[in-house]
Amino acid sequence: MGFFSGDEIRGLKIANMILHVVGGDDEFEPQPLRPVEHEAFFIARILDTDAEPVHKFDPQSATKLQVERIASGVDAFEAGAQSLSRIFSKDHVGSSRDGAFFIFEMTTADPAVRIYSMVKYDYREAIEQTDGDALRRIVHAFIADRKAIQKAALMRVVGGVADPLVAAKDRVKQAPDIGDYFANFLDVARSRNDKELNNSVVEALRKALTSSKEMLPGRDVAAGIRNAKRALHDRQIIDEEAIADAVLTAAGSPEDEATRSKLISNAKKAVHSAKLDGLSFRPDRQILRLPPMRKLKTTEGVTLLYPDDADGTTVTRAPRQSGGETITIVTQEVTEDSVVGNSSRGAA
């Protein structure tokens, strides 16, 4: 779940739909309202576009205002959707692929809510064969493949007022960005930038691994976060699957299916809490960098080197009334215990 709530998904029905072919040199021809057909197929395609909304309407967005007029009954769906489709077709850039532009009006269990889906969809030319082996006609085929969706937007209107947040996707741009043409049509801008999304990832990792503490090596959450951030640092894209993989890596990639299932469940809950459902975006390697190392040297000749974020977890420091500090290190295992020469002590 991202844009849709669970109750909305369970009660989702298509009330109205319209389709226009966009692209090419043909003059725009308004098409009539279509009867609702293949509802399950189209709802499945709409759910393929589900993601947390990271774009926001300009208050004077013409698309927002038109959708509100449809939802409130000021404009009939057919006339309002034809107007939106005309603008979309008129501004359709020459470099964009031809496609079918759908507008759906959907109802939920809440009678005050209307949800609008706009989807620009690939269409494929197909030749249909008759029983007599003759090639009868060419049809436009819509396939059940989310990769066939060129552009998509989801909007919610409650009581005739549009929610300012919009879930939008665009195949021509690196998610979650959308192309200028589509952004101008919707009149939206990013509401959360990649830096904010990456900060949300770190928070999601912290929540997922804290709730999974019993399954982590040494029950060490701080080390788990470091390992998870390391797993994400060099990814090309961060998404829900990448975050779940990072949580599994932090737990030592357990083979036990029950343990893996619990870790993935905790990761999904944390992703949902951080409002990252359905999103994919570039990693910010500055945010996901490993923590700097902190170095302590004491007057007794002791040198400590440890990750800075281990303070308060595996390494604790407490002042003593008589002066100085008590430093405590909690470890699952000592991995090196050797004698070094005096030159090495001096270099430290």
Tab-separated table of C-alpha atoms in Angstrom:
chain	number	residue	atom	x	y	z
A	1	MET	CA	0.000	0.000	0.000
A	2	GLY	CA	1.113	3.552	-0.731
A	3	PHE	CA	-1.471	5.986	-2.026
A	4	PHE	CA	-4.426	3.685	-1.302
A	5	SER	CA	-5.514	2.603	2.154
A	6	GLY	CA	-6.469	-1.023	2.745
A	7	ASP	CA	-10.155	-0.101	3.044
A	8	GLU	CA	-9.995	1.809	-0.251
A	9	ILE	CA	-8.477	-1.147	-2.071
A	10	ARG	CA	-11.124	-3.519	-0.722
A	11	GLY	CA	-13.980	-1.199	-1.757
A	12	LEU	CA	-12.537	0.152	-5.009
A	13	LYS	CA	-14.913	0.282	-7.982
A	14	ILE	CA	-14.687	2.052	-11.342
A	15	ALA	CA	-17.648	4.413	-11.734
A	16	ASN	CA	-16.634	6.043	-15.037
A	17	MET	CA	-13.900	5.659	-17.638
A	18	ILE	CA	-12.856	7.304	-20.871
A	19	LEU	CA	-10.084	6.629	-23.391
A	20	HIS	CA	-8.318	8.812	-25.940
A	21	VAL	CA	-5.434	7.885	-28.249
A	22	VAL	CA	-2.691	10.517	-28.014
A	23	GLY	CA	0.308	11.132	-30.210
A	24	GLY	CA	0.781	11.121	-33.928
A	25	ASP	CA	-0.407	13.816	-36.327
A	26	ASP	CA	-4.135	13.193	-36.022
A	27	GLU	CA	-6.409	15.969	-34.787
A	28	PHE	CA	-7.722	15.394	-31.263
A	29	GLU	CA	-11.203	13.885	-31.358
A	30	PRO	CA	-13.190	13.838	-28.111
A	31	GLN	CA	-14.387	10.341	-27.321
A	32	PRO	CA	-17.601	9.528	-25.468
A	33	LEU	CA	-17.871	8.063	-22.018
A	34	ARG	CA	-17.216	4.326	-22.207
A	35	PRO	CA	-19.196	1.660	-20.399
A	36	VAL	CA	-17.171	0.194	-17.536
A	37	GLU	CA	-15.695	-3.020	-18.896
A	38	HIS	CA	-12.925	-5.398	-17.816
A	39	GLU	CA	-13.074	-3.725	-14.405
A	40	ALA	CA	-10.835	-6.252	-12.626
A	41	PHE	CA	-8.166	-5.905	-15.320
A	42	PHE	CA	-8.091	-2.116	-15.125
A	43	ILE	CA	-8.193	-1.977	-11.324
A	44	ALA	CA	-5.178	-4.293	-11.306
A	45	ARG	CA	-3.357	-1.912	-13.688
A	46	ILE	CA	-4.308	1.081	-11.518
A	47	LEU	CA	-2.956	-0.706	-8.439
A	48	ASP	CA	0.291	-1.226	-10.367
A	49	THR	CA	0.703	2.564	-10.163
A	50	ASP	CA	0.152	2.675	-6.388
A	51	ALA	CA	2.920	4.465	-4.456
A	52	GLU	CA	3.321	6.953	-1.655
A	53	PRO	CA	2.565	10.430	-3.059
A	54	VAL	CA	5.701	12.600	-3.301
A	55	HIS	CA	4.274	15.328	-5.559
A	56	LYS	CA	2.050	18.215	-4.574
A	57	PHE	CA	-0.470	20.240	-6.574
A	58	ASP	CA	-0.006	23.942	-7.074
A	59	PRO	CA	-3.133	25.399	-5.388
A	60	GLN	CA	-4.204	26.863	-8.742
A	61	SER	CA	-3.457	23.739	-10.782
A	62	ALA	CA	-5.909	23.581	-13.687
A	63	THR	CA	-5.924	19.769	-13.471
A	64	LYS	CA	-6.711	19.900	-9.751
A	65	LEU	CA	-9.537	22.404	-10.286
A	66	GLN	CA	-11.031	20.384	-13.148
A	67	VAL	CA	-10.987	17.170	-11.120
A	68	GLU	CA	-12.721	18.997	-8.253
A	69	ARG	CA	-15.413	20.232	-10.674
A	70	ILE	CA	-16.038	16.663	-11.831
A	71	ALA	CA	-16.136	15.277	-8.288
A	72	SER	CA	-18.528	17.953	-7.069
A	73	GLY	CA	-20.861	17.512	-10.063
A	74	VAL	CA	-20.274	20.988	-11.527
A	75	ASP	CA	-18.978	19.292	-14.693
A	76	ALA	CA	-20.115	15.930	-15.984
A	77	PHE	CA	-17.350	13.307	-15.998
A	78	GLU	CA	-17.481	12.991	-19.785
A	79	ALA	CA	-17.054	16.714	-20.480
A	80	GLY	CA	-14.431	17.234	-17.777
A	81	ALA	CA	-12.394	14.196	-18.785
A	82	GLN	CA	-12.546	15.221	-22.468
A	83	SER	CA	-11.201	18.653	-21.507
A	84	LEU	CA	-8.299	17.135	-19.543
A	85	SER	CA	-7.539	14.692	-22.364
A	86	ARG	CA	-7.546	17.518	-24.936
A	87	ILE	CA	-4.937	19.446	-22.912
A	88	PHE	CA	-2.850	16.307	-22.403
A	89	SER	CA	-2.959	15.555	-26.137
A	90	LYS	CA	-2.243	19.164	-27.165
A	91	ASP	CA	0.878	19.346	-25.002
A	92	HIS	CA	2.031	15.844	-25.917
A	93	VAL	CA	5.689	16.279	-26.860
A	94	GLY	CA	6.997	14.895	-30.112
A	95	SER	CA	9.578	12.715	-28.377
A	96	SER	CA	6.877	10.897	-26.383
A	97	ARG	CA	5.564	7.591	-27.627
A	98	ASP	CA	2.006	7.322	-28.836
A	99	GLY	CA	-0.362	5.695	-26.398
A	100	ALA	CA	-3.810	5.446	-24.912
A	101	PHE	CA	-4.704	8.017	-22.266
A	102	PHE	CA	-7.221	6.656	-19.760
A	103	ILE	CA	-9.041	8.626	-17.088
A	104	PHE	CA	-10.872	6.611	-14.430
A	105	GLU	CA	-13.237	7.866	-11.740
A	106	MET	CA	-13.439	5.442	-8.825
A	107	THR	CA	-15.581	5.119	-5.736
A	108	THR	CA	-14.725	3.586	-2.372
A	109	ALA	CA	-16.733	2.504	0.667
A	110	ASP	CA	-16.746	6.168	1.740
A	111	PRO	CA	-19.361	8.021	-0.350
A	112	ALA	CA	-17.540	11.349	0.149
A	113	VAL	CA	-14.375	10.050	-1.564
A	114	ARG	CA	-13.648	9.987	-5.287
A	115	ILE	CA	-10.321	8.749	-6.606
A	116	TYR	CA	-9.090	9.663	-10.072
A	117	SER	CA	-6.532	7.708	-12.025
A	118	MET	CA	-4.865	8.977	-15.188
A	119	VAL	CA	-2.823	6.425	-17.085
A	120	LYS	CA	-0.990	6.773	-20.366
A	121	TYR	CA	-0.606	3.252	-21.592
A	122	ASP	CA	1.333	1.576	-24.398
A	123	TYR	CA	-0.808	-0.048	-26.976
A	124	ARG	CA	0.389	-2.814	-29.225
A	125	GLU	CA	-0.832	-3.558	-32.701
A	126	ALA	CA	-2.050	-7.121	-33.060
A	127	ILE	CA	-3.426	-9.065	-35.991
A	128	GLU	CA	-6.433	-11.215	-35.204
A	129	GLN	CA	-6.859	-14.485	-37.069
A	130	THR	CA	-10.291	-15.846	-37.964
A	131	ASP	CA	-11.337	-19.479	-37.900
A	132	GLY	CA	-10.724	-19.609	-41.637
A	133	ASP	CA	-7.083	-18.571	-41.148
A	134	ALA	CA	-7.775	-15.136	-42.614
A	135	LEU	CA	-6.245	-12.056	-41.005
A	136	ARG	CA	-9.378	-10.244	-39.949
A	137	ARG	CA	-8.348	-6.917	-38.423
A	138	ILE	CA	-5.760	-5.062	-36.445
A	139	VAL	CA	-6.689	-4.301	-32.833
A	140	HIS	CA	-5.006	-2.298	-30.124
A	141	ALA	CA	-3.979	-4.674	-27.361
A	142	PHE	CA	-3.469	-3.602	-23.749
A	143	ILE	CA	-1.253	-6.023	-21.894
A	144	ALA	CA	-1.043	-6.880	-18.193
A	145	ASP	CA	2.479	-5.546	-17.752
A	146	ARG	CA	3.304	-2.587	-15.517
A	147	LYS	CA	6.182	-1.753	-17.871
A	148	ALA	CA	3.535	-0.834	-20.468
A	149	ILE	CA	2.468	2.109	-18.295
A	150	GLN	CA	4.165	5.246	-19.617
A	151	LYS	CA	2.770	7.780	-17.149
A	152	ALA	CA	0.326	7.587	-14.256
A	153	ALA	CA	-1.173	9.790	-11.583
A	154	LEU	CA	-3.505	9.133	-8.664
A	155	MET	CA	-5.583	11.876	-6.986
A	156	ARG	CA	-8.056	11.780	-4.146
A	157	VAL	CA	-11.005	14.185	-3.767
A	158	VAL	CA	-12.864	14.277	-0.453
A	159	GLY	CA	-16.089	16.246	-0.226
A	160	GLY	CA	-15.281	18.009	-3.496
A	161	VAL	CA	-11.802	19.135	-2.350
A	162	ALA	CA	-8.690	17.542	-3.837
A	163	ASP	CA	-5.967	16.288	-1.539
A	164	PRO	CA	-2.845	18.318	-2.405
A	165	LEU	CA	-0.632	15.206	-2.579
A	166	VAL	CA	-0.457	13.268	-5.848
A	167	ALA	CA	1.108	9.892	-6.588
A	168	ALA	CA	2.758	10.202	-10.001
A	169	LYS	CA	5.021	7.986	-12.073
A	170	ASP	CA	6.745	8.562	-15.396
A	171	ARG	CA	8.689	5.963	-17.344
A	172	VAL	CA	10.921	8.560	-19.017
A	173	LYS	CA	12.472	9.740	-15.730
A	174	GLN	CA	14.358	8.161	-12.885
A	175	ALA	CA	11.730	7.538	-10.192
A	176	PRO	CA	10.289	9.290	-8.339
A	177	ASP	CA	10.845	12.246	-10.700
A	178	ILE	CA	8.464	12.864	-13.588
A	179	GLY	CA	9.111	14.625	-16.899
A	180	ASP	CA	8.495	18.348	-17.330
A	181	TYR	CA	5.637	17.749	-19.765
A	182	PHE	CA	3.724	15.560	-17.306
A	183	ALA	CA	4.576	17.780	-14.320
A	184	ASN	CA	3.304	20.834	-16.208
A	185	PHE	CA	0.091	19.066	-17.169
A	186	LEU	CA	-0.594	18.096	-13.554
A	187	ASP	CA	0.960	21.328	-12.242
A	188	VAL	CA	2.780	19.515	-9.441
A	189	ALA	CA	6.208	19.677	-7.817
A	190	ARG	CA	8.134	17.272	-5.588
A	191	SER	CA	7.025	17.429	-1.947
A	192	ARG	CA	9.859	15.190	-0.671
A	193	ASN	CA	13.312	15.290	-2.222
A	194	ASP	CA	15.764	12.394	-2.453
A	195	LYS	CA	17.634	13.568	0.649
A	196	GLU	CA	14.420	13.420	2.694
A	197	LEU	CA	13.592	9.990	1.279
A	198	ASN	CA	17.061	8.679	2.182
A	199	ASN	CA	16.714	10.025	5.706
A	200	SER	CA	13.413	8.122	5.878
A	201	VAL	CA	15.269	4.980	4.769
A	202	VAL	CA	17.702	5.298	7.675
A	203	GLU	CA	14.778	5.707	10.065
A	204	ALA	CA	13.053	2.668	8.512
A	205	LEU	CA	16.222	0.593	8.977
A	206	ARG	CA	16.445	1.709	12.606
A	207	LYS	CA	12.827	0.700	13.286
A	208	ALA	CA	13.055	-2.604	11.416
A	209	LEU	CA	16.281	-3.668	13.107
A	210	THR	CA	15.228	-2.517	16.564
A	211	SER	CA	12.101	-4.668	16.280
A	212	SER	CA	14.330	-7.514	14.992
A	213	LYS	CA	16.967	-7.196	17.731
A	214	GLU	CA	16.597	-10.810	18.907
A	215	MET	CA	17.485	-12.026	15.397
A	216	LEU	CA	20.621	-9.893	14.950
A	217	PRO	CA	24.141	-11.181	15.576
A	218	GLY	CA	24.970	-10.263	19.148
A	219	ARG	CA	21.606	-8.446	19.297
A	220	ASP	CA	23.655	-5.469	18.116
A	221	VAL	CA	21.292	-2.950	16.493
A	222	ALA	CA	24.022	-0.361	15.836
A	223	ALA	CA	26.131	-2.902	13.937
A	224	GLY	CA	23.020	-4.036	12.066
A	225	ILE	CA	22.284	-0.474	10.931
A	226	ARG	CA	25.872	-0.058	9.738
A	227	ASN	CA	25.678	-3.304	7.755
A	228	ALA	CA	22.281	-2.375	6.292
A	229	LYS	CA	23.507	1.075	5.232
A	230	ARG	CA	26.578	-0.548	3.681
A	231	ALA	CA	24.284	-2.880	1.696
A	232	LEU	CA	22.303	0.089	0.336
A	233	HIS	CA	25.215	2.476	-0.205
A	234	ASP	CA	26.221	1.166	-3.643
A	235	ARG	CA	22.752	0.274	-4.943
A	236	GLN	CA	21.631	1.977	-8.128
A	237	ILE	CA	18.063	2.215	-6.828
A	238	ILE	CA	16.522	1.944	-3.375
A	239	ASP	CA	13.051	0.435	-3.166
A	240	GLU	CA	11.072	-1.797	-0.822
A	241	GLU	CA	12.880	-4.933	-1.988
A	242	ALA	CA	16.304	-3.320	-1.505
A	243	ILE	CA	15.417	-2.267	2.054
A	244	ALA	CA	14.180	-5.774	2.894
A	245	ASP	CA	17.397	-7.252	1.441
A	246	ALA	CA	19.454	-4.832	3.566
A	247	VAL	CA	17.611	-5.939	6.713
A	248	LEU	CA	18.294	-9.597	5.846
A	249	THR	CA	21.964	-8.768	5.273
A	250	ALA	CA	22.154	-7.000	8.642
A	251	ALA	CA	20.801	-10.163	10.265
A	252	GLY	CA	23.512	-12.275	8.641
A	253	SER	CA	21.325	-13.570	5.787
A	254	PRO	CA	19.660	-16.332	7.834
A	255	GLU	CA	18.515	-19.437	5.987
A	256	ASP	CA	15.678	-20.297	8.359
A	257	GLU	CA	12.449	-19.407	6.532
A	258	ALA	CA	10.548	-18.397	9.673
A	259	THR	CA	13.325	-15.987	10.643
A	260	ARG	CA	13.548	-14.539	7.133
A	261	SER	CA	9.774	-14.111	6.987
A	262	LYS	CA	9.748	-12.236	10.308
A	263	LEU	CA	12.607	-9.957	9.204
A	264	ILE	CA	10.887	-9.145	5.907
A	265	SER	CA	7.615	-8.470	7.744
A	266	ASN	CA	9.394	-6.072	10.114
A	267	ALA	CA	11.022	-4.350	7.121
A	268	LYS	CA	7.641	-3.910	5.385
A	269	LYS	CA	6.090	-2.426	8.522
A	270	ALA	CA	8.987	0.026	8.854
A	271	VAL	CA	8.757	0.975	5.157
A	272	HIS	CA	5.046	1.679	5.568
A	273	SER	CA	5.642	3.709	8.728
A	274	ALA	CA	8.279	5.782	6.891
A	275	LYS	CA	5.847	6.361	3.959
A	276	LEU	CA	8.112	4.674	1.416
A	277	ASP	CA	5.594	2.169	-0.010
A	278	GLY	CA	5.885	1.709	-3.753
A	279	LEU	CA	8.694	4.242	-4.144
A	280	SER	CA	12.049	3.849	-5.870
A	281	PHE	CA	14.753	6.502	-5.809
A	282	ARG	CA	18.476	7.113	-5.963
A	283	PRO	CA	20.613	6.481	-2.876
A	284	ASP	CA	22.183	9.518	-1.232
A	285	ARG	CA	25.630	8.147	-0.493
A	286	GLN	CA	26.392	10.987	1.880
A	287	ILE	CA	23.476	9.977	4.091
A	288	LEU	CA	24.172	6.255	3.700
A	289	ARG	CA	27.899	6.578	4.308
A	290	LEU	CA	29.382	4.554	7.132
A	291	PRO	CA	29.932	6.492	10.364
A	292	PRO	CA	33.370	7.982	11.030
A	293	MET	CA	35.654	6.208	13.449
A	294	ARG	CA	36.150	7.722	16.885
A	295	LYS	CA	39.628	7.440	18.430
A	296	LEU	CA	40.311	7.653	22.172
A	297	LYS	CA	43.740	7.733	23.814
A	298	THR	CA	44.153	7.637	27.568
A	299	THR	CA	46.978	8.712	29.837
A	300	GLU	CA	47.456	5.035	30.678
A	301	GLY	CA	48.508	4.344	27.092
A	302	VAL	CA	45.214	2.723	26.006
A	303	THR	CA	43.977	3.450	22.492
A	304	LEU	CA	40.409	2.741	21.386
A	305	LEU	CA	39.101	2.988	17.817
A	306	TYR	CA	35.389	2.392	17.233
A	307	PRO	CA	32.511	3.521	14.969
A	308	ASP	CA	31.163	6.836	16.158
A	309	ASP	CA	27.555	5.605	16.242
A	310	ALA	CA	28.523	2.801	18.654
A	311	ASP	CA	28.429	5.339	21.490
A	312	GLY	CA	25.781	4.291	23.977
A	313	THR	CA	25.245	0.876	22.394
A	314	THR	CA	28.339	-1.337	22.202
A	315	VAL	CA	30.555	1.332	23.798
A	316	THR	CA	29.398	3.285	26.846
A	317	ARG	CA	31.276	6.035	28.664
A	318	ALA	CA	30.407	7.179	32.189
A	319	PRO	CA	32.204	9.927	34.144
A	320	ARG	CA	33.633	9.000	37.552
A	321	GLN	CA	33.237	11.206	40.613
A	322	SER	CA	36.969	11.022	41.236
A	323	GLY	CA	37.683	12.136	37.684
A	324	GLY	CA	38.205	10.336	34.422
A	325	GLU	CA	35.798	7.873	32.857
A	326	THR	CA	34.690	4.284	32.955
A	327	ILE	CA	34.564	2.923	29.405
A	328	THR	CA	32.624	-0.301	28.848
A	329	ILE	CA	32.685	-2.364	25.656
A	330	VAL	CA	30.007	-5.028	25.155
A	331	THR	CA	30.929	-7.525	22.441
A	332	GLN	CA	29.686	-10.855	21.215
A	333	GLU	CA	33.211	-11.981	20.434
A	334	VAL	CA	36.785	-10.681	20.443
A	335	THR	CA	38.073	-11.274	16.913
A	336	GLU	CA	41.693	-10.193	17.458
A	337	ASP	CA	43.890	-10.325	20.550
A	338	SER	CA	47.528	-9.850	19.638
A	339	VAL	CA	50.671	-8.091	20.833
A	340	VAL	CA	51.953	-5.203	18.714
A	341	GLY	CA	55.382	-3.657	18.699
A	342	ASN	CA	56.271	-0.328	20.251
A	343	SER	CA	56.416	1.319	16.799
A	344	SER	CA	52.798	0.401	16.208
A	345	ARG	CA	51.825	1.883	19.579
A	346	GLY	CA	53.549	5.092	18.679
A	347	ALA	CA	51.757	5.310	15.321
A	348	ALA	CA	48.400	4.889	17.022
